[in-house]
């Protein structure tokens, strides 16, 4: 077993790692949110006097107490800290009760009375786009949140001339992130007027932006500190931030440390979900199985607020037709506001949805044409120098789609097993399926993309690293430390990382898009290119004839003729020379471009190539589906911490498997019914088999370390692979998730 | 008198403390933060501790039921010399820790399993630990860790 480096593993196995709820401060008081029974309503009025007079209650805060903006957001500033006169979803919060103890706050929250005039609710994006639908967003004249398009060639003619046309609607549901740690925030007012925030934040800088917008404070007057976060998967941004902002508001007003811990039920009620899609695809193939043209229209349910739906749906536009060559396409993706719980970022960010459609369409066409799933994919796969549907020529990195597909198929023995699939015959049904993807690295043309790091060699030679990449549990910090150690030729134990905060390093962009290793690693490389000449210049006289003869390896600094210095000697020497052995490095993502009008451009500077295959057994009596085996192959450029990469792949597959089979998010008339794990079944240990992961490493020339990213590629294709395997097993296709064998299979 | 033992130390409960759940007592009264609150309804396993050697969900265990009994938490399993319990070390070595929120509960559940079956198969590990949820790892490396920990304990 290859050993795995995690700087935080020791404290986590000892139960000593501190998550949000593990912080406590002298004089700390407790806050509890007040939800309402409404879905869509106006003329809100609040009676808070009874609650205020309950034992231990310090205050009840509402919109009237908010010093800054009532709403904030990453794209549209529409997400309220407290609702004012209009309620837009059952997840909205009307007030915050603060008391000496949590029990007292809970009791008092019951006494807040909210009344409002009910408005008709719109819960379906198709309904919401109708002319007479009530308009949900403030100050807009329709419920359309965004409209992205990708178009090239003449898809109408191409479809008319196709031998095979697949026309189908696919649907994907709300999906709960189900990070095991519910949101918690602790805000400590400092005697110097600053605010210190601890909490389950995916990205401290994002939280700071939200907090400062709501509180009307300068960014520099608030510090968000990083510490252990119990998973995020894209889900601890807007909601976690508003939780922090509420705690901060109370702390500021009361001048006491305030903790706001969400119960699991509140977390599932309030937090944003994966954006549900309704996708209508019409895709043509010629007689040899080559794609000819595609027309698609996707409606994405943004829920009551915008969050990152426009970015999520943008990715769905760029990757609208999977990793395949296609010259004629018109793809549209519309984000639409409804009165459902709002939706936004979730690992995969718009591509697990489109992949569910496209990767089934490939198999559906293969069945009609008498090709195997592997063969039809090979005939259409993007290869070196191919042009994507957005007009981007893939010539600046290794296009390894064929390699990952062939490797997957070979390892799992796909062709033979596919021939032997049951197709609804026999006792227990056996089936195998595959899916492939290419995934744009980092955020691409959807947002700014740069990051930074500092390296600070101390007087005694110990090495202090800081980066603007934050730990959510994925192992980001460990990867940063490994890159730094390798650059300096020291053991990783020599690298020290002091929990970064918004006051220790400049903002490096959000913890999203599987970008941490790539952009943080790039920033470290840049810092090294500045730090090393500083060290070489000062240290060379003792050990070499010129600065360029000084090198860094085997935990020492080497010159010529076996002369060398320890790091401690070097630290002293730097001090005596009065030169700072300190460097600030940054990484700027290579330029990307986008023409919104036609959806054309170099959307991402590089891509990750992936293929996964899965074997299933369907029991027609019990109507259950069991995974027997999974093989996953990903070209991630370079694996910095291979065992962690494996862990990311395995974890991603199991999340995708949950979306495919076990997770049935219940929301009825705008009210969420899946409020805890008893009502929302994420996969358990017995639901998943051992998986085989294969890492392909074609170092990416545009990434300074060669590494790309793995968090999201890991989870974005297993759902369609399972759907394809179920189809091979049962002879039936399932076009919506989760796959419900119970209703539809005839025993 | 309501006495309990936690990690080999004796405590006497006040009448208010008797009204708490074991999880709240550990976290709020003793500041033992290793057991986590993931669901509060007994379905995630993050709050798992051993009560007289058996795994229990501390969020669903009232202190009244703990009286006269002995509790072992993640904070209490290190060796006397301060070194890690082999199962803790196995979780590190197998790469079974990501966010770590499930980890203390997983380790405590695995100790319950090993007390009944010192050499479990992967199937048996998965069955015995299916009540403990993890959203990060996909479970495979946790099964690896329990296997590794069990074999190290056997060879001791
Ligand atoms: S917190 Fe006790 S089982 Fe989840
Ligand atoms: S490691 Fe995050 S829940 Fe298990």
XYZ file of N, CA and C in Angstrom, chain A residues 401-558:
474
model
N -8.498 10.954 -24.610
C -9.792 10.288 -24.452
C -9.743 8.829 -24.906
N -9.147 8.592 -26.085
C -9.030 7.207 -26.587
C -8.290 6.339 -25.582
N -7.215 6.906 -25.057
C -6.379 6.149 -24.121
C -7.185 5.743 -22.878
N -7.916 6.682 -22.304
C -8.648 6.329 -21.078
C -9.803 5.370 -21.377
N -10.405 5.513 -22.549
C -11.518 4.598 -22.886
C -10.990 3.188 -23.117
N -9.910 3.105 -23.874
C -9.382 1.767 -24.173
C -8.859 1.083 -22.922
N -8.215 1.877 -22.081
C -7.668 1.317 -20.855
C -8.786 0.791 -19.942
N -9.843 1.553 -19.868
C -10.984 1.126 -19.040
C -11.589 -0.158 -19.610
N -11.831 -0.148 -20.920
C -12.488 -1.291 -21.557
C -11.640 -2.556 -21.418
N -10.342 -2.371 -21.566
C -9.455 -3.530 -21.485
C -9.432 -4.105 -20.068
N -9.288 -3.224 -19.091
C -9.189 -3.690 -17.707
C -10.443 -4.436 -17.276
N -11.587 -3.926 -17.675
C -12.830 -4.550 -17.194
C -13.311 -5.641 -18.159
N -12.636 -5.777 -19.292
C -13.029 -6.754 -20.315
C -14.420 -6.417 -20.857
N -14.535 -5.169 -21.297
C -15.854 -4.609 -21.614
C -16.576 -5.331 -22.754
N -15.880 -5.506 -23.892
C -16.570 -6.017 -25.077
C -17.184 -7.395 -24.826
N -16.407 -8.254 -24.174
C -16.916 -9.602 -23.921
C -18.105 -9.554 -22.951
N -17.926 -8.784 -21.896
C -18.991 -8.723 -20.896
C -20.238 -8.046 -21.448
N -20.036 -7.090 -22.336
C -21.202 -6.423 -22.935
C -22.017 -7.425 -23.755
N -21.305 -8.265 -24.518
C -22.014 -9.300 -25.303
C -22.807 -10.225 -24.397
N -22.271 -10.473 -23.197
C -22.921 -11.411 -22.283
C -23.971 -10.770 -21.377
N -24.258 -9.512 -21.588
C -25.265 -8.859 -20.733
C -26.637 -9.486 -20.963
N -27.467 -9.449 -19.919
C -28.716 -10.243 -19.942
C -29.820 -9.692 -20.841
N -29.909 -8.381 -20.956
C -30.986 -7.731 -21.727
C -32.374 -8.295 -21.343
N -32.579 -8.436 -20.062
C -33.896 -8.849 -19.570
C -34.154 -10.338 -19.622
N -33.118 -11.140 -19.850
C -33.332 -12.584 -19.927
C -32.590 -13.284 -18.786
N -33.189 -14.367 -18.293
C -32.535 -15.149 -17.253
C -33.079 -14.827 -15.880
N -32.462 -15.407 -14.844
C -32.934 -15.230 -13.474
C -32.585 -13.860 -12.939
N -31.291 -13.685 -12.614
C -30.835 -12.356 -12.232
C -30.195 -11.733 -13.455
N -30.461 -10.446 -13.648
C -29.955 -9.790 -14.844
C -28.565 -9.212 -14.591
N -27.682 -9.461 -15.559
C -26.341 -8.890 -15.477
C -26.171 -7.870 -16.596
N -25.492 -6.756 -16.291
C -25.226 -5.772 -17.346
C -23.962 -4.979 -17.084
N -23.386 -4.471 -18.159
C -22.210 -3.613 -18.029
C -22.455 -2.351 -18.844
N -21.943 -1.227 -18.339
C -22.121 0.034 -19.056
C -20.912 0.920 -18.874
N -20.772 1.872 -19.782
C -19.657 2.802 -19.646
C -20.116 4.221 -19.937
N -19.259 5.165 -19.582
C -19.486 6.560 -19.944
C -18.136 7.257 -19.949
N -18.051 8.314 -20.753
C -16.791 9.045 -20.885
C -17.060 10.537 -20.825
N -16.017 11.297 -20.544
C -16.197 12.753 -20.529
C -14.887 13.458 -20.778
N -15.001 14.703 -21.180
C -13.879 15.631 -21.057
C -14.392 16.761 -20.208
N -13.528 17.274 -19.388
C -13.985 18.304 -18.460
C -13.021 19.472 -18.468
N -13.548 20.628 -18.749
C -12.725 21.840 -18.745
C -12.102 22.062 -17.382
N -10.798 22.356 -17.373
C -10.087 22.579 -16.115
C -10.454 23.925 -15.523
N -10.578 23.933 -14.227
C -10.793 25.149 -13.462
C -12.086 25.835 -13.914
N -12.184 27.152 -13.699
C -13.469 27.808 -13.935
C -13.662 28.252 -15.381
N -12.573 28.302 -16.157
C -12.713 28.694 -17.549
C -13.233 30.116 -17.688
N -13.934 30.360 -18.801
C -14.358 31.724 -19.102
C -15.524 32.176 -18.233
N -15.923 31.360 -17.252
C -17.072 31.752 -16.430
C -16.675 32.737 -15.321
N -15.393 32.812 -14.959
C -15.006 33.717 -13.879
C -13.512 33.995 -13.915
N -13.077 34.909 -13.051
C -11.651 35.225 -12.911
C -10.915 34.015 -12.368
N -9.681 33.852 -12.765
C -8.978 32.634 -12.385
C -7.515 32.921 -12.085
N -7.238 33.225 -10.820
C -5.847 33.370 -10.416
C -5.704 33.026 -8.942
N -4.486 32.762 -8.526
C -4.271 32.259 -7.175
C -2.882 32.683 -6.707
N -2.622 32.564 -5.394
C -1.321 33.006 -4.895
C -0.812 32.129 -3.755
N 0.480 32.268 -3.480
C 1.119 31.523 -2.400
C 2.293 32.332 -1.881
N 2.635 32.122 -0.607
C 3.873 32.722 -0.090
C 4.727 31.638 0.544
N 6.045 31.810 0.434
C 6.986 30.917 1.106
C 7.928 31.802 1.903
N 8.084 31.433 3.153
C 8.784 32.297 4.088
C 9.746 31.424 4.897
N 11.037 31.481 4.545
C 12.027 30.674 5.268
C 12.390 31.411 6.562
N 12.332 30.695 7.666
C 12.570 31.330 8.952
C 14.057 31.311 9.318
N 14.385 32.086 10.313
C 15.740 32.205 10.853
C 16.360 30.836 11.153
N 15.560 29.896 11.654
C 16.104 28.576 12.001
C 16.010 27.588 10.842
N 15.613 28.060 9.679
C 15.550 27.186 8.512
C 14.224 26.482 8.332
N 13.299 26.637 9.263
C 11.986 26.011 9.056
C 11.224 26.797 7.988
N 10.306 26.114 7.333
C 9.705 26.672 6.124
C 8.218 26.877 6.326
N 7.783 28.100 6.161
C 6.374 28.442 6.342
C 5.738 28.684 4.972
N 4.710 27.908 4.700
C 4.005 28.002 3.420
C 2.601 28.548 3.671
N 2.138 29.366 2.770
C 0.733 29.781 2.831
C 0.224 29.849 1.397
N -0.996 29.380 1.190
C -1.585 29.508 -0.138
C -3.041 29.911 0.029
N -3.615 30.410 -1.042
C -5.028 30.797 -1.009
C -5.907 29.642 -1.470
N -5.464 28.419 -1.143
C -6.249 27.225 -1.475
C -6.716 26.644 -0.143
N -7.992 26.352 -0.026
C -8.517 25.993 1.288
C -8.942 24.532 1.390
N -8.768 24.018 2.615
C -9.041 22.614 2.888
C -10.528 22.428 3.187
N -11.169 21.555 2.427
C -12.564 21.201 2.708
C -12.665 19.731 3.074
N -11.504 19.081 3.191
C -11.495 17.646 3.441
C -10.878 16.882 2.293
N -10.698 17.565 1.163
C -10.235 16.896 -0.052
C -8.735 16.635 -0.056
N -8.005 17.275 0.870
C -6.562 17.074 0.911
C -5.787 18.146 0.181
N -6.403 19.311 -0.029
C -5.773 20.391 -0.800
C -4.480 20.862 -0.151
N -4.521 21.050 1.151
C -3.353 21.592 1.835
C -2.193 20.601 1.770
N -2.511 19.317 1.922
C -1.451 18.302 1.843
C -0.785 18.333 0.474
N -1.585 18.495 -0.573
C -1.015 18.556 -1.922
C -0.094 19.763 -2.049
N -0.503 20.890 -1.475
C 0.334 22.100 -1.523
C 1.667 21.856 -0.821
N 1.604 21.192 0.335
C 2.830 20.932 1.098
C 3.760 19.998 0.334
N 3.180 19.000 -0.327
C 4.008 18.062 -1.094
C 4.714 18.771 -2.249
N 3.999 19.663 -2.918
C 4.606 20.399 -4.043
C 5.751 21.262 -3.525
N 5.519 21.928 -2.414
C 6.533 22.815 -1.839
C 7.770 22.009 -1.414
N 7.536 20.871 -0.771
C 8.651 20.037 -0.298
C 9.474 19.530 -1.470
N 8.797 19.128 -2.527
C 9.523 18.605 -3.677
C 10.382 19.684 -4.315
N 9.831 20.878 -4.416
C 10.576 21.992 -5.018
C 11.851 22.302 -4.244
N 11.780 22.229 -2.916
C 12.936 22.607 -2.105
C 13.806 21.410 -1.738
N 13.376 20.215 -2.136
C 14.165 19.034 -1.828
C 14.253 18.745 -0.342
N 13.169 19.004 0.359
C 13.144 18.736 1.807
C 12.025 17.741 2.105
N 12.098 17.036 3.242
C 10.977 16.156 3.600
C 9.728 16.997 3.875
N 8.573 16.426 3.588
C 7.336 17.211 3.730
C 7.129 17.663 5.175
N 7.719 16.933 6.109
C 7.588 17.315 7.526
C 8.254 18.673 7.795
N 9.146 19.106 6.930
C 9.802 20.399 7.146
C 8.926 21.576 6.765
N 7.830 21.282 6.060
C 6.964 22.368 5.611
C 5.887 22.626 6.660
N 5.731 23.852 7.021
C 4.705 24.210 8.005
C 3.633 25.051 7.328
N 2.413 24.760 7.716
C 1.279 25.445 7.120
C 0.444 25.887 8.283
N 0.320 27.158 8.510
C -0.481 27.646 9.624
C -1.824 28.042 9.058
N -2.854 27.367 9.525
C -4.213 27.630 9.023
C -4.335 29.017 8.395
N -4.531 29.050 7.096
C -4.631 30.327 6.387
C -5.899 31.040 6.799
N -5.886 32.328 6.630
C -7.107 33.089 6.860
C -7.177 34.189 5.821
N -8.304 34.905 5.833
C -8.442 36.008 4.884
C -7.511 37.155 5.236
N -6.832 37.048 6.383
C -5.874 38.096 6.740
C -4.432 37.661 6.511
N -4.220 36.388 6.140
C -2.837 35.921 5.998
C -2.368 35.909 4.555
N -3.278 35.965 3.621
C -2.916 35.791 2.208
C -4.002 36.465 1.363
N -3.657 37.001 0.198
C -4.711 37.574 -0.655
C -5.646 36.505 -1.225
N -6.805 36.931 -1.625
C -7.824 36.046 -2.202
C -7.275 35.330 -3.432
N -7.520 34.042 -3.496
C -7.033 33.283 -4.652
C -8.144 32.637 -5.452
N -9.340 33.179 -5.333
C -10.465 32.577 -6.063
C -11.046 31.431 -5.268
N -12.238 31.024 -5.624
C -12.965 30.096 -4.761
C -12.475 28.656 -4.859
N -12.826 27.891 -3.833
C -12.480 26.475 -3.758
C -13.510 25.721 -4.585
N -13.342 25.772 -5.893
C -14.320 25.163 -6.790
C -13.614 24.550 -7.983
N -14.407 23.887 -8.823
C -13.977 23.504 -10.160
C -12.720 22.636 -10.182
N -12.491 21.876 -9.110
C -11.328 20.977 -9.053
C -10.049 21.721 -9.402
N -9.965 23.009 -8.978
C -8.866 23.832 -9.445
C -7.720 23.985 -8.460
N -7.936 23.565 -7.192
C -6.979 23.849 -6.127
C -5.552 23.438 -6.446
N -5.367 22.174 -6.804
C -4.021 21.666 -7.023
C -3.362 22.392 -8.191
N -4.130 22.613 -9.229
C -3.588 23.260 -10.423
C -3.153 24.700 -10.121
N -4.075 25.507 -9.608
C -3.760 26.931 -9.458
C -2.859 27.187 -8.242
N -3.084 26.451 -7.150
C -2.231 26.616 -5.972
C -0.828 26.125 -6.251
N -0.739 24.978 -6.914
C 0.568 24.434 -7.295
C 1.296 25.385 -8.221
N 0.566 26.007 -9.120
C 1.161 26.986 -10.037
C 1.720 28.178 -9.281
N 0.979 28.617 -8.269
C 1.431 29.769 -7.480
C 2.688 29.416 -6.681
N 2.744 28.200 -6.165
C 3.939 27.786 -5.417
C 5.149 27.746 -6.355
N 4.957 27.191 -7.543
C 6.054 27.140 -8.518
C 6.584 28.535 -8.813
N 5.647 29.482 -8.959
C 6.048 30.853 -9.268
C 6.826 31.456 -8.093
N 6.344 31.181 -6.877
C 7.049 31.696 -5.698
C 8.458 31.113 -5.640
N 8.578 29.841 -5.968
C 9.897 29.202 -5.948
C 10.842 29.842 -6.956
N 10.289 30.216 -8.104
C 11.156 30.796 -9.131
C 11.683 32.161 -8.683
N 11.028 32.746 -7.685
C 11.535 34.008 -7.133
C 12.410 33.774 -5.905
N 12.012 32.788 -5.099
C 12.734 32.548 -3.844
C 14.130 31.976 -4.088
N 14.209 31.031 -5.003
C 15.496 30.342 -5.181
C 16.622 31.300 -5.584
N 16.412 32.221 -6.536
C 17.503 33.160 -6.860
C 17.922 34.014 -5.662
N 16.962 34.356 -4.795
C 17.318 35.147 -3.606
C 18.281 34.338 -2.735
N 17.940 33.087 -2.508
C 18.788 32.219 -1.679
C 20.141 31.985 -2.357
N 20.097 31.696 -3.645
C 21.331 31.387 -4.374
C 22.299 32.564 -4.323
N 21.784 33.751 -4.496
C 22.612 34.954 -4.544
C 23.351 35.167 -3.220
N 22.645 34.986 -2.120
C 23.257 35.251 -0.812
C 24.147 34.086 -0.368
N 23.728 32.873 -0.687
C 24.415 31.712 -0.094
C 25.607 31.212 -0.908
N 25.702 31.589 -2.184
C 26.724 30.932 -3.013
C 28.167 31.149 -2.559
N 28.538 32.340 -2.014
C 29.975 32.507 -1.727
C 30.549 31.421 -0.815
N 29.732 30.895 0.081
C 30.264 29.887 1.006
C 30.433 28.516 0.383
N 29.641 28.215 -0.645
C 29.636 26.828 -1.123
C 29.855 26.664 -2.623
N 29.941 27.770 -3.368
C 30.072 27.626 -4.824
C 30.759 28.861 -5.393
N 30.970 28.820 -6.707
C 31.641 29.945 -7.363
C 30.641 30.936 -7.952
N 29.451 30.436 -8.264
C 28.439 31.343 -8.822
C 27.055 30.915 -8.335
N 26.095 31.848 -8.332
C 24.756 31.536 -7.797
C 24.118 30.333 -8.490
N 24.317 30.203 -9.797
C 23.593 29.133 -10.500
C 24.129 27.737 -10.185
N 25.216 27.672 -9.427
C 25.712 26.352 -9.023
C 25.027 25.855 -7.746
N 24.182 26.686 -7.166
C 23.533 26.304 -5.904
C 22.236 25.537 -6.207
N 22.099 24.368 -5.573
C 20.886 23.581 -5.815
C 20.289 23.087 -4.494
N 19.062 22.598 -4.594
C 18.296 22.269 -3.378
C 17.835 20.821 -3.435
N 18.453 19.960 -2.664
C 17.982 18.579 -2.622
C 18.500 17.870 -1.378
N 17.960 16.706 -1.098
C 18.365 15.896 0.053
C 18.436 16.699 1.347
N 17.478 17.569 1.500
C 17.324 18.330 2.736
C 18.502 19.257 3.043
N 19.270 19.622 1.994
C 20.358 20.583 2.187
C 20.437 21.504 0.977
N 21.269 22.507 1.131
C 21.510 23.428 0.014
C 22.938 23.188 -0.452
N 23.063 22.810 -1.703
C 24.342 22.312 -2.212
C 25.016 23.302 -3.149
